[in-house]
CSV table of N, CA and C in Angstrom, one decimal:
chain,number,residue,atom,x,y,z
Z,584,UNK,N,88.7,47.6,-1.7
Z,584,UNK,CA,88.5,49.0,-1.9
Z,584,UNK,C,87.3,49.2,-2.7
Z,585,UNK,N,86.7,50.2,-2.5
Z,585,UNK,CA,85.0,50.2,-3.2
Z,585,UNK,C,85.4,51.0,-4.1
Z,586,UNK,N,84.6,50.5,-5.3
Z,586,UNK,CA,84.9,51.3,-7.0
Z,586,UNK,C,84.1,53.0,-6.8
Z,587,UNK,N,83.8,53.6,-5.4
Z,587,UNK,CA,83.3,54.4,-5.1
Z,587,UNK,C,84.1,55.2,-4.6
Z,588,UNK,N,84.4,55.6,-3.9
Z,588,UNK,CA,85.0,56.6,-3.0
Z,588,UNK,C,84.0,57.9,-2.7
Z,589,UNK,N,83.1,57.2,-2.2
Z,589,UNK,CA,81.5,58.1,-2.2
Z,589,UNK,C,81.4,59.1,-1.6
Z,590,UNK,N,82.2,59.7,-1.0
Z,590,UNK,CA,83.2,61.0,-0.2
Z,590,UNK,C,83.2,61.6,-1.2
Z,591,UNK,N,84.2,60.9,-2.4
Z,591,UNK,CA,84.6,61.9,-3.4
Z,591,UNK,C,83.8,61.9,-4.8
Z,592,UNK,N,83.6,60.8,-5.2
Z,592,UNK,CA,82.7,60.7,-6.3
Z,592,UNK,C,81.8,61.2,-6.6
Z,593,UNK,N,80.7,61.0,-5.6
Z,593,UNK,CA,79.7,61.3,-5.4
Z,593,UNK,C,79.0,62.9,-4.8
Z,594,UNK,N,80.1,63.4,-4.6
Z,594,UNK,CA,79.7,64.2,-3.1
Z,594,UNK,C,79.0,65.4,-4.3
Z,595,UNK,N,79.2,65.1,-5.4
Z,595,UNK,CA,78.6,66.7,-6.3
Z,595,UNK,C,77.3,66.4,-6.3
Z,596,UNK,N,76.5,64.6,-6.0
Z,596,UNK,CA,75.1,64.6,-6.8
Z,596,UNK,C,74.7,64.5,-5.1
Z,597,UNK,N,75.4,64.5,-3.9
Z,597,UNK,CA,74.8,64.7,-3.1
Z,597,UNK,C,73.2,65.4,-2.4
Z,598,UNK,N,74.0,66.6,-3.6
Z,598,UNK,CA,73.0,67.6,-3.2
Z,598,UNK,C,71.4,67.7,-4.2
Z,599,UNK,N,71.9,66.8,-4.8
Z,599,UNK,CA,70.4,66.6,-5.9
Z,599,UNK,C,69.4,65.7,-5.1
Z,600,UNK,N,68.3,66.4,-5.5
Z,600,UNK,CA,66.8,65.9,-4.6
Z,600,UNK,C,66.2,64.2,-4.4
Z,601,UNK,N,67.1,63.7,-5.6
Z,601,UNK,CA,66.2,62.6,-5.4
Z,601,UNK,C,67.6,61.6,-4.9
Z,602,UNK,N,68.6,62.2,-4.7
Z,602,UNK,CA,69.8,60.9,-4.2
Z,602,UNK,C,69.8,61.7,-2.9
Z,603,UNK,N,69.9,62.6,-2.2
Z,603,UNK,CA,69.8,63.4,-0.9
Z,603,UNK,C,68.4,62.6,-0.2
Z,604,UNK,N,67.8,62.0,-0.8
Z,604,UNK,CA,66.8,61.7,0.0
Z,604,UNK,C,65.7,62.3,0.4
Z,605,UNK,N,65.6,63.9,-0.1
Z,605,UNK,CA,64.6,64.5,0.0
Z,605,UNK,C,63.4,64.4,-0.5
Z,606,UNK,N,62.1,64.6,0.2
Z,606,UNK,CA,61.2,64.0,-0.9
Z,606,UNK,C,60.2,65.3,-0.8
Z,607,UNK,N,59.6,65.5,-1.6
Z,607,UNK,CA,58.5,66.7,-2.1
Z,607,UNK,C,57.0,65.5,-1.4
Z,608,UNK,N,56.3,66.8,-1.3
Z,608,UNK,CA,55.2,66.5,-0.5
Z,608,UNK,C,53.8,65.7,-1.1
Z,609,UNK,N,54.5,66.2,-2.4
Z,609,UNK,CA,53.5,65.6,-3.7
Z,609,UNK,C,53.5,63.9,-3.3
Z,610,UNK,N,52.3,63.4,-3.7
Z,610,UNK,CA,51.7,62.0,-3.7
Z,610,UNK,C,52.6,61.5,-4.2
Z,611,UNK,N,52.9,59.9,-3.6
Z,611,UNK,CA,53.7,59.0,-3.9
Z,611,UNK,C,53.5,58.9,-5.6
Z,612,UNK,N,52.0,59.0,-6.2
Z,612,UNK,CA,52.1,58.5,-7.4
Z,612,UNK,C,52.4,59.5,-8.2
Z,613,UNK,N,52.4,61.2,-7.9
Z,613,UNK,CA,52.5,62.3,-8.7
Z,613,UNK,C,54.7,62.2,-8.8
Z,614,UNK,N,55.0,61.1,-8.2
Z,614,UNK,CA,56.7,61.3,-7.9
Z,614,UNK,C,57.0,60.0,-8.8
Z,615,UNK,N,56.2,59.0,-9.1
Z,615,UNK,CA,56.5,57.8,-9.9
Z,615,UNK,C,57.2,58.4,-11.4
Z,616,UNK,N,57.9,57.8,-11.4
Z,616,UNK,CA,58.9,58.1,-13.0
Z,616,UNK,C,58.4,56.5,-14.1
Z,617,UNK,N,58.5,57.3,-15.5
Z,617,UNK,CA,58.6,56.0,-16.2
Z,617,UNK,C,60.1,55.9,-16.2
Z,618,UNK,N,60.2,54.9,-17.0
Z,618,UNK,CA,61.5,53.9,-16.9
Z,618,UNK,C,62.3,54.9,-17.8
Z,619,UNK,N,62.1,55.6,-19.1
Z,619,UNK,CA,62.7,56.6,-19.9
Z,619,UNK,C,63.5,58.1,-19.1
Z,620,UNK,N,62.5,58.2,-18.1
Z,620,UNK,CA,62.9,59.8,-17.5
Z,620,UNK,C,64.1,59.1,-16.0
Z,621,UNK,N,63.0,58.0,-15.6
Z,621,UNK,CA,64.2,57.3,-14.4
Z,621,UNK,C,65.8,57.0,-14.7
Z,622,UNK,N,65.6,56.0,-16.1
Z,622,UNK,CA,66.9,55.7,-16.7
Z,622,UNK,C,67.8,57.5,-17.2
Z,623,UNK,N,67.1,58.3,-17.6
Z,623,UNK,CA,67.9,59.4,-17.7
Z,623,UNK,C,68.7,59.9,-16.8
Z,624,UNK,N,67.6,60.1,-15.6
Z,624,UNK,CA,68.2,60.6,-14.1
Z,624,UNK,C,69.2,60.1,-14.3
Z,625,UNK,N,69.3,58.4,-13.9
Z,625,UNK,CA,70.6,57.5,-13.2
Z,625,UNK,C,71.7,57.9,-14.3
Z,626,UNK,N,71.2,58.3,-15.4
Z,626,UNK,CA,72.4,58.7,-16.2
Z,626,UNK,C,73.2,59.6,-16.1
Z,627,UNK,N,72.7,60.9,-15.7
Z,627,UNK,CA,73.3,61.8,-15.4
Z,627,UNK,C,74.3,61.9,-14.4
Z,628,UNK,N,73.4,60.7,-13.3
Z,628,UNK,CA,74.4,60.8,-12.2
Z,628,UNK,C,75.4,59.4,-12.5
Z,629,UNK,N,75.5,58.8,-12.7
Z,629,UNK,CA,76.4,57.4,-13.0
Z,629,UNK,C,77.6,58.4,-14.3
Z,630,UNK,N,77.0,59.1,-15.3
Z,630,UNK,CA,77.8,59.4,-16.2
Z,630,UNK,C,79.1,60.6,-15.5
Z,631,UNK,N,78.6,61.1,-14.8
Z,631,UNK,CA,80.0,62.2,-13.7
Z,631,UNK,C,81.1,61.0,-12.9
Z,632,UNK,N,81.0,60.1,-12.4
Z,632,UNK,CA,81.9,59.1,-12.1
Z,632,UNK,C,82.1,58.2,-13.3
Z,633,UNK,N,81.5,57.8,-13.8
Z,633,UNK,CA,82.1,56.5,-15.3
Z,633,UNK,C,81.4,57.1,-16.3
Z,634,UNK,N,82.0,58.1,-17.7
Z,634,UNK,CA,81.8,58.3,-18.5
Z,634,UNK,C,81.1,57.7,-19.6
Z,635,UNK,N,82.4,56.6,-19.5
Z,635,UNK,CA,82.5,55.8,-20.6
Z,635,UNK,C,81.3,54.4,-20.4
Z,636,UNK,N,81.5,53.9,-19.5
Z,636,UNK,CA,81.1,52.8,-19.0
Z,636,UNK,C,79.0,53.0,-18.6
Z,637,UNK,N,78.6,55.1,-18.2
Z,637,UNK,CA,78.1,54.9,-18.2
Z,637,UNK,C,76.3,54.5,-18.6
Z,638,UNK,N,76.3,54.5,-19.9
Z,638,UNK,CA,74.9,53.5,-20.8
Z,638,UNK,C,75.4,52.2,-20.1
Z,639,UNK,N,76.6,51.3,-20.6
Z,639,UNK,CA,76.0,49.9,-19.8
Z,639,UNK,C,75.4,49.9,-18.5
Z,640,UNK,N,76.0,50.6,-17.6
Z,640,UNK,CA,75.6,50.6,-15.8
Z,640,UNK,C,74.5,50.9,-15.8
Z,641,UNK,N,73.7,52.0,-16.7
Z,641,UNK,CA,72.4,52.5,-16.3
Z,641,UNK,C,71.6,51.2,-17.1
Z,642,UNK,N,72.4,50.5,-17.9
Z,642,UNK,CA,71.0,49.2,-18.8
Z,642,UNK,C,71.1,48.3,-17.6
Z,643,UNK,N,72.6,48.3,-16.9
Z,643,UNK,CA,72.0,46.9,-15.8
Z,643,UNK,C,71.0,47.3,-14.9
Z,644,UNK,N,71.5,48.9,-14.4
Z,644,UNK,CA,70.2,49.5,-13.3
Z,644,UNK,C,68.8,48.8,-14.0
Z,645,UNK,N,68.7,49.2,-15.4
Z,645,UNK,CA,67.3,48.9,-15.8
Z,645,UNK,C,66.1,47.4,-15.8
Z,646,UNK,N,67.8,47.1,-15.5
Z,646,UNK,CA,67.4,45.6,-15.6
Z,646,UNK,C,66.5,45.0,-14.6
Z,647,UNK,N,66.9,45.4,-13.6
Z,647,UNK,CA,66.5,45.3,-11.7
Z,647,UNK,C,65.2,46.0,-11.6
Z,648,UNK,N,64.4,46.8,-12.6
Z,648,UNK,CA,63.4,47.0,-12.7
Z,648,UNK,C,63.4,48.3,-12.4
Z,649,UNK,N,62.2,49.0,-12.3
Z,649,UNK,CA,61.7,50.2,-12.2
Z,649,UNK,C,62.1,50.9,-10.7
Z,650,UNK,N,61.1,49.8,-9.6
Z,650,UNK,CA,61.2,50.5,-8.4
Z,650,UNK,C,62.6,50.5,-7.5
Z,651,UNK,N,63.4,49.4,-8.4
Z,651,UNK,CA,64.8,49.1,-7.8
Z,651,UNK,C,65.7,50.8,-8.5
Z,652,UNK,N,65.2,51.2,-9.4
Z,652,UNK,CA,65.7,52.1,-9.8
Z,652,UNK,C,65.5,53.6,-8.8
Z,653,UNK,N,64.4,53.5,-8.7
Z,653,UNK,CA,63.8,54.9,-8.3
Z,653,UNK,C,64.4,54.6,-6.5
Z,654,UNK,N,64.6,53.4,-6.2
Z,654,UNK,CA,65.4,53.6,-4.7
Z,654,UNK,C,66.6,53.8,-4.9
Z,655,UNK,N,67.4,54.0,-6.2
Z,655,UNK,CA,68.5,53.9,-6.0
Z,655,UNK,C,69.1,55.3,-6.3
Z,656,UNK,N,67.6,55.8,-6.8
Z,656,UNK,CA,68.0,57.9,-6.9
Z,656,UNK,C,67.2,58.5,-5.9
Z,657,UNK,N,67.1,57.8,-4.8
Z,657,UNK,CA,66.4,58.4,-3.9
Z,657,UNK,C,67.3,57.8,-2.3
Z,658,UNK,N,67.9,57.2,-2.7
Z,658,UNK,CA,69.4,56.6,-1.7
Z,658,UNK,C,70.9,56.8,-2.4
Z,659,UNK,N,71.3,57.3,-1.6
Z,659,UNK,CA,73.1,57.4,-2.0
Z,659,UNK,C,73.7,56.4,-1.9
Z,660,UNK,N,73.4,55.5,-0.6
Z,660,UNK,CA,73.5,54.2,0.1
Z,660,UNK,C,73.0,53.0,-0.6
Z,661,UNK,N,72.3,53.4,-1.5
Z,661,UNK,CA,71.4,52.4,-2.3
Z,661,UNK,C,72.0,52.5,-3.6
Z,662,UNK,N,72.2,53.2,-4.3
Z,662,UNK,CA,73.0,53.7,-5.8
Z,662,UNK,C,74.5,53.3,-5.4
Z,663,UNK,N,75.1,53.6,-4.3
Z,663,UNK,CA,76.6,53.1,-4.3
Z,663,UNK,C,76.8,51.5,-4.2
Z,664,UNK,N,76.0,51.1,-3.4
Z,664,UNK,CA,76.1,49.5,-3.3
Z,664,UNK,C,75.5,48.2,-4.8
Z,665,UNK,N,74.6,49.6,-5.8
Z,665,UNK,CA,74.7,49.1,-6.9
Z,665,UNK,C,75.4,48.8,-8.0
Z,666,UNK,N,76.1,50.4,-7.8
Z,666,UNK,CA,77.3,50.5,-8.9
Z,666,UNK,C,78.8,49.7,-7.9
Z,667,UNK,N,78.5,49.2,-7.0
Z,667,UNK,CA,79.6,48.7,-6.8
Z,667,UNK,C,79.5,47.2,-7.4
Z,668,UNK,N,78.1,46.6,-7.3
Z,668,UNK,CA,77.9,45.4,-7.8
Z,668,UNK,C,77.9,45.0,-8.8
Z,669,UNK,N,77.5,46.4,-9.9
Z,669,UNK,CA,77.7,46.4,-10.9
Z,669,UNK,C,79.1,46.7,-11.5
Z,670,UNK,N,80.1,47.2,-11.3
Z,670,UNK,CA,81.3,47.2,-11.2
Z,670,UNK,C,82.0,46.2,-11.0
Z,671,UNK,N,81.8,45.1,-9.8
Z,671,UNK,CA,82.1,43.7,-10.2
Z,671,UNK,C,82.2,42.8,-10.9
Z,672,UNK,N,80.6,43.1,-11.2
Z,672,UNK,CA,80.8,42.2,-12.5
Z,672,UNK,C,81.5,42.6,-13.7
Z,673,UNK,N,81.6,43.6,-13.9
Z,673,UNK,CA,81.8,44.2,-15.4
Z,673,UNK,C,83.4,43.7,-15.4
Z,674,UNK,N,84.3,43.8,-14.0
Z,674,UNK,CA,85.2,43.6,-14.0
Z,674,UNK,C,85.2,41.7,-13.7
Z,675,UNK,N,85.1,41.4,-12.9
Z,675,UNK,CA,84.7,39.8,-13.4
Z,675,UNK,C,84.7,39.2,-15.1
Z,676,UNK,N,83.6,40.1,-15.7
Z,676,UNK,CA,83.6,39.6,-17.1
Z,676,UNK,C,85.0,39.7,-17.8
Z,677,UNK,N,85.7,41.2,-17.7
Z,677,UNK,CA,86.4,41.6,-18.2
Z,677,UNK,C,87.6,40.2,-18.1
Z,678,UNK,N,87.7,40.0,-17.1
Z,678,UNK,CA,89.5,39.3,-16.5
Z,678,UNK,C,88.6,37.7,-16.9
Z,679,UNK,N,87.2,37.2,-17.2
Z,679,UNK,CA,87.2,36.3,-17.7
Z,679,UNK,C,87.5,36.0,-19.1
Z,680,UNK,N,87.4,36.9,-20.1
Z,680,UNK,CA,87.9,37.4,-21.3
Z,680,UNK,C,89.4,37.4,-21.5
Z,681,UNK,N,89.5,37.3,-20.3
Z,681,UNK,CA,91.5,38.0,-20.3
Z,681,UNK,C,91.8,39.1,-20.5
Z,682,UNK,N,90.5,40.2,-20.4
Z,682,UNK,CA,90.9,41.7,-20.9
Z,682,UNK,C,91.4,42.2,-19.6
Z,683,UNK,N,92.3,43.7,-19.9
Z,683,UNK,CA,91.9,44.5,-18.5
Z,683,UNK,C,90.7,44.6,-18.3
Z,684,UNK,N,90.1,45.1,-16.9
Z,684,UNK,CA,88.8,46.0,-16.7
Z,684,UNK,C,88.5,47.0,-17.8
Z,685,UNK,N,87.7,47.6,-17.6
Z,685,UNK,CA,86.9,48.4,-19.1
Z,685,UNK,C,87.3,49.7,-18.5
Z,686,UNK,N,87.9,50.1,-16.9
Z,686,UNK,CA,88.4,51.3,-17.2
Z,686,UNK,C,89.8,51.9,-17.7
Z,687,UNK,N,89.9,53.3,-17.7
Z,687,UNK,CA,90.7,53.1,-18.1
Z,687,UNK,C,91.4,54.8,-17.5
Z,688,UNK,N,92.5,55.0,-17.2
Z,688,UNK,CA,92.7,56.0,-16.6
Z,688,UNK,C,92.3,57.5,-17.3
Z,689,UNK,N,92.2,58.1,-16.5
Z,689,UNK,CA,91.6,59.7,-17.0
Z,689,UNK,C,92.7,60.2,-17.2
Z,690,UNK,N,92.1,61.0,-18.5
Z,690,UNK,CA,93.6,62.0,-18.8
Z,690,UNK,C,92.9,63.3,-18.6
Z,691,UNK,N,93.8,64.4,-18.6
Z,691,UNK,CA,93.5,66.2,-18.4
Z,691,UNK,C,94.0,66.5,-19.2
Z,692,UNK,N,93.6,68.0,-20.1
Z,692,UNK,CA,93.8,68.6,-20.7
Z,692,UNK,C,95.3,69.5,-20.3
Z,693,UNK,N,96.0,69.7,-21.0
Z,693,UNK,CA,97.8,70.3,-20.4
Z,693,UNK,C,96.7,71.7,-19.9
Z,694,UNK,N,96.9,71.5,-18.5
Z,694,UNK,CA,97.6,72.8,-17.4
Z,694,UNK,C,95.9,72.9,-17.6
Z,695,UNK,N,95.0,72.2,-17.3
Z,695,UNK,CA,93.7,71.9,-16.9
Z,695,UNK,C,93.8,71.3,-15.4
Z,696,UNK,N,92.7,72.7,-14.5
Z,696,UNK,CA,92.5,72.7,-13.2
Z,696,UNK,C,91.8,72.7,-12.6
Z,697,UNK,N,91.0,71.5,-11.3
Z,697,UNK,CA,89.7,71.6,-11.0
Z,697,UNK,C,89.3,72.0,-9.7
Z,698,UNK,N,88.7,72.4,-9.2
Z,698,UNK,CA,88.6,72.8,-7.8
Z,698,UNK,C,88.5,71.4,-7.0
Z,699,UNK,N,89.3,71.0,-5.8
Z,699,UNK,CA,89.4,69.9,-4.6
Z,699,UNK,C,88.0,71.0,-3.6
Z,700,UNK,N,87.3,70.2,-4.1
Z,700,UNK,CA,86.0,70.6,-3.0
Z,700,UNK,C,86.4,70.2,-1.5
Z,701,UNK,N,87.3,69.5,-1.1
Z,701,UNK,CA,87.9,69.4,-0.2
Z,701,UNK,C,88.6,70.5,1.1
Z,702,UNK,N,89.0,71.0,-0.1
Z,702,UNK,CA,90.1,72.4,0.5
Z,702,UNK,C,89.4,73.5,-0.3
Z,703,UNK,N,88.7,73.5,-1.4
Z,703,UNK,CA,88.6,74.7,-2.4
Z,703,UNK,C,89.7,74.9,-3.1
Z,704,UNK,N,90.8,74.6,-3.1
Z,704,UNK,CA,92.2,74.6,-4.0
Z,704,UNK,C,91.7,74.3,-5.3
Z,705,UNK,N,92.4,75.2,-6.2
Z,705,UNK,CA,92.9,74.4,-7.9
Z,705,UNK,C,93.7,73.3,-7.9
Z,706,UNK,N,93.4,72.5,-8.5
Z,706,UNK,CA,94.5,71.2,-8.7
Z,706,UNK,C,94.8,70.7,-10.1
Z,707,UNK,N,95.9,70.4,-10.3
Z,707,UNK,CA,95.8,69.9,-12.0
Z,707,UNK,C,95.9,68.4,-11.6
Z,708,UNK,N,95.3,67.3,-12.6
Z,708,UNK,CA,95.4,66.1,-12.1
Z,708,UNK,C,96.4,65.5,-11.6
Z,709,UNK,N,97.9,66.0,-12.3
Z,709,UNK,CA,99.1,65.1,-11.9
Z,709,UNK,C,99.4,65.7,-10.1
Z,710,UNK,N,98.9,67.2,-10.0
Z,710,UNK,CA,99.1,67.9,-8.4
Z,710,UNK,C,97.9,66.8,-7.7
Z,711,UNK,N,96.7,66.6,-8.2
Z,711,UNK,CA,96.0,65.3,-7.1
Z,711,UNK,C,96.6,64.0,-7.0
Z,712,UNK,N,97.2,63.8,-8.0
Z,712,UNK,CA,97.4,62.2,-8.1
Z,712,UNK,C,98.8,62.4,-7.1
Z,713,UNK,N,99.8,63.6,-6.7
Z,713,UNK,CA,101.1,63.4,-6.1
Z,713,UNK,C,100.3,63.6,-4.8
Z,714,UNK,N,98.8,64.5,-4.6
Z,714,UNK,CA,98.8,64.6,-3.3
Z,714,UNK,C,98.5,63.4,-2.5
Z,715,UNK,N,97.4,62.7,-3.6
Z,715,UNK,CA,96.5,61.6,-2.8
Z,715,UNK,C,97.4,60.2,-2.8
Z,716,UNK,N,98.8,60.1,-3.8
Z,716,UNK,CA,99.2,59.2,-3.5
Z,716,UNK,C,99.5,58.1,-2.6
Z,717,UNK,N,99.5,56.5,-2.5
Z,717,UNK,CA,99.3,56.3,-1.3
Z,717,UNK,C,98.6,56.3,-0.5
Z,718,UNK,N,97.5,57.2,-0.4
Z,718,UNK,CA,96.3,57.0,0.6
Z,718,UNK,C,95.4,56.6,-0.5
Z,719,UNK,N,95.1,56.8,-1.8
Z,719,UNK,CA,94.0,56.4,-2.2
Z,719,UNK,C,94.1,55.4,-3.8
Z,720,UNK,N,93.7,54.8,-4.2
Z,720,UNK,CA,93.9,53.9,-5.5
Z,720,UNK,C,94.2,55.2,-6.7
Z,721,UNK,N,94.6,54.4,-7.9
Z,721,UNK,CA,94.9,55.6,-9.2
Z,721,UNK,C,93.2,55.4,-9.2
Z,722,UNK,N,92.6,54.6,-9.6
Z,722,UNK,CA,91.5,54.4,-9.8
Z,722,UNK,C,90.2,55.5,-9.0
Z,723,UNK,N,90.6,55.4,-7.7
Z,723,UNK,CA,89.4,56.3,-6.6
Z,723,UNK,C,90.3,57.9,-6.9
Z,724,UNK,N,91.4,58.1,-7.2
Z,724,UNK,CA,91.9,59.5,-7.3
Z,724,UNK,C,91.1,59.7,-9.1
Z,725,UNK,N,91.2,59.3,-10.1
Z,725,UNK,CA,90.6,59.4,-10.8
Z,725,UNK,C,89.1,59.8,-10.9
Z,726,UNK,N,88.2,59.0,-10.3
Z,726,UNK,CA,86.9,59.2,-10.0
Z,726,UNK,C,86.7,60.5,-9.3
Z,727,UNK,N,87.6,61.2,-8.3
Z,727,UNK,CA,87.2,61.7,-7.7
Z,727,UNK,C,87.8,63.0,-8.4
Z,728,UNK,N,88.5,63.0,-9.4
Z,728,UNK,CA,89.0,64.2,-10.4
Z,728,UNK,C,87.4,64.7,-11.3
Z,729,UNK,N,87.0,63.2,-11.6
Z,729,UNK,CA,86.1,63.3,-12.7
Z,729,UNK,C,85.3,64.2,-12.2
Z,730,UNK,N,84.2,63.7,-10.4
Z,730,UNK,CA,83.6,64.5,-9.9
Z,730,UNK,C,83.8,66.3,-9.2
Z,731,UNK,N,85.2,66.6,-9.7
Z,731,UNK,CA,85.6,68.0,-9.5
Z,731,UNK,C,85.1,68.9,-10.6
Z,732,UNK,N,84.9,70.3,-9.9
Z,732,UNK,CA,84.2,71.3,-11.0
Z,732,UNK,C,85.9,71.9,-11.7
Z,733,UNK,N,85.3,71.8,-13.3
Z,733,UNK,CA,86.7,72.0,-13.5
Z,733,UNK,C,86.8,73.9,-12.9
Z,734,UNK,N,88.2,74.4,-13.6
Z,734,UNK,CA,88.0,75.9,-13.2
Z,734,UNK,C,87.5,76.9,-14.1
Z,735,UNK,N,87.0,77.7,-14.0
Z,735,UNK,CA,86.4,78.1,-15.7
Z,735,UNK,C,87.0,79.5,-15.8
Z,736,UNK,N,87.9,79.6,-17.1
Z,736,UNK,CA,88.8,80.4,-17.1
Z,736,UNK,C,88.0,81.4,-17.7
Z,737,UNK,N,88.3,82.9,-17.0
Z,737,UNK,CA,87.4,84.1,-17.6
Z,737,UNK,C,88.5,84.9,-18.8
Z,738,UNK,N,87.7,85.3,-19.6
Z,738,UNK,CA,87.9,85.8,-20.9
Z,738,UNK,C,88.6,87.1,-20.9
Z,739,UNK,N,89.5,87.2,-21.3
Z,739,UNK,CA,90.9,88.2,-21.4
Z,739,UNK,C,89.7,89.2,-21.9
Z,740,UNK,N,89.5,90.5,-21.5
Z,740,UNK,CA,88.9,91.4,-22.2
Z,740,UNK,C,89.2,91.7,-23.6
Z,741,UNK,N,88.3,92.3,-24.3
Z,741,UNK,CA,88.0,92.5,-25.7
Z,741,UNK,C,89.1,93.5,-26.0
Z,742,UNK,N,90.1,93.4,-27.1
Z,742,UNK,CA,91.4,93.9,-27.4
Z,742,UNK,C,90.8,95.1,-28.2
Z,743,UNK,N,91.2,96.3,-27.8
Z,743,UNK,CA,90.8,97.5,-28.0
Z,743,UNK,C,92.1,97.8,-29.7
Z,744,UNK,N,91.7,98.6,-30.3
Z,744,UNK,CA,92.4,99.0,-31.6
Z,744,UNK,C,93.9,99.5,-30.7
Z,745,UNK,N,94.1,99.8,-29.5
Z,745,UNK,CA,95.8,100.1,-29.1
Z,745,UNK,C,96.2,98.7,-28.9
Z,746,UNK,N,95.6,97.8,-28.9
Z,746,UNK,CA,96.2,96.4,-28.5
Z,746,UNK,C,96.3,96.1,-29.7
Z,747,UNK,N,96.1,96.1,-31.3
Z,747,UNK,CA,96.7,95.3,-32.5
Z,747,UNK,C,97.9,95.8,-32.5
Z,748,UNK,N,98.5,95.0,-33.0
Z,748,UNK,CA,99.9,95.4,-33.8
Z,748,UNK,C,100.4,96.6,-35.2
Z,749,UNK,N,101.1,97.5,-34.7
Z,749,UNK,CA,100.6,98.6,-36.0
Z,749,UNK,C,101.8,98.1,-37.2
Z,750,UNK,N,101.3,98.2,-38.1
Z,750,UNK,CA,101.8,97.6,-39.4
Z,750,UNK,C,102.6,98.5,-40.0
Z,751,UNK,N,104.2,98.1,-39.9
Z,751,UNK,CA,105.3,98.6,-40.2
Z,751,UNK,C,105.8,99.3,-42.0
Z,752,UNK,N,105.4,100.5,-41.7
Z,752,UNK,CA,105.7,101.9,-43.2
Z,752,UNK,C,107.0,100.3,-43.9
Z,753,UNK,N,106.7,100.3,-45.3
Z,753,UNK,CA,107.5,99.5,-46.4
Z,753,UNK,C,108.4,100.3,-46.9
């Protein structure tokens, strides 16, 4: 099973220009990134699927050099097959240590709700985790919680002086 679930994980950075694959008309070299603005990008996107984990993933991206970078935010295909490789190993190292893997399950806030871009539904994690049970890992249902927009609750209007409490004659 792929540490991706690139359906779900991924499907928010889909739409961003340089992992969509779109490219601006501007000269190849007016599009070159240094390694500081490159390494940011991959962070932003690596950091919505692995929080925690993601500074190490974006130092190994760094490692692979520059232009291995800049294909890998300019491919979805190419960033997924990274962070999968890079996920191997991390987990490799880990179970040579005798550790668990370095993840670690996501928790939600009590009666915290995200939208399933799937359906558009509210879900609270434990409602995804009973739906996707069985069809998908705790691990790929987690990832794919992380990539959900949470719900953003709107602000009870401003409590007018008939809304305090009137303070009871002694």
């Amino acid at each position: 099973s792929s540490h991706l679930g690139l359906g779900h994980a991924f499907a928010s950075c889909a739409s961003h220009p340089r992992v969509s694959g779109e490219r601006s008309a501007a000269p190849r070299l007016a599009r070159e990134m240094d390694k500081e603005s490159v390494g940011s990008e991959l962070y932003a996107i690596v950091a919505g699927a692995y929080p925690e984990l993601a500074p190490k993933l974006v130092g190994m991206f760094l490692q692979l050099g520059l232009e291995e970078c800049q294909a890998c935010l300019e491919s979805q295909e190419k960033l997924a097959e990274r962070l999968d490789e890079a996920m191997a190993i991390l987990d490799q190292d880990s179970q040579r240590q005798g550790g668990q893997p370095q993840r670690r399950a996501v928790e939600s806030k009590p009666g915290e709700k995200r939208i399933d871009p799937e359906d558009g539904k509210e879900r609270t994690l434990e409602e995804l985790r009973q739906l996707c049970k069985g069809t998908y890992s705790p691990a790929e249902i987690d990832e794919y919680w992380v990539a959900m927009r949470p719900v953003v609750a709107t602000a009870p209007p401003a409590a007018g002086p008939a809304a305090r409490p009137r303070a009871e004659p002694v």
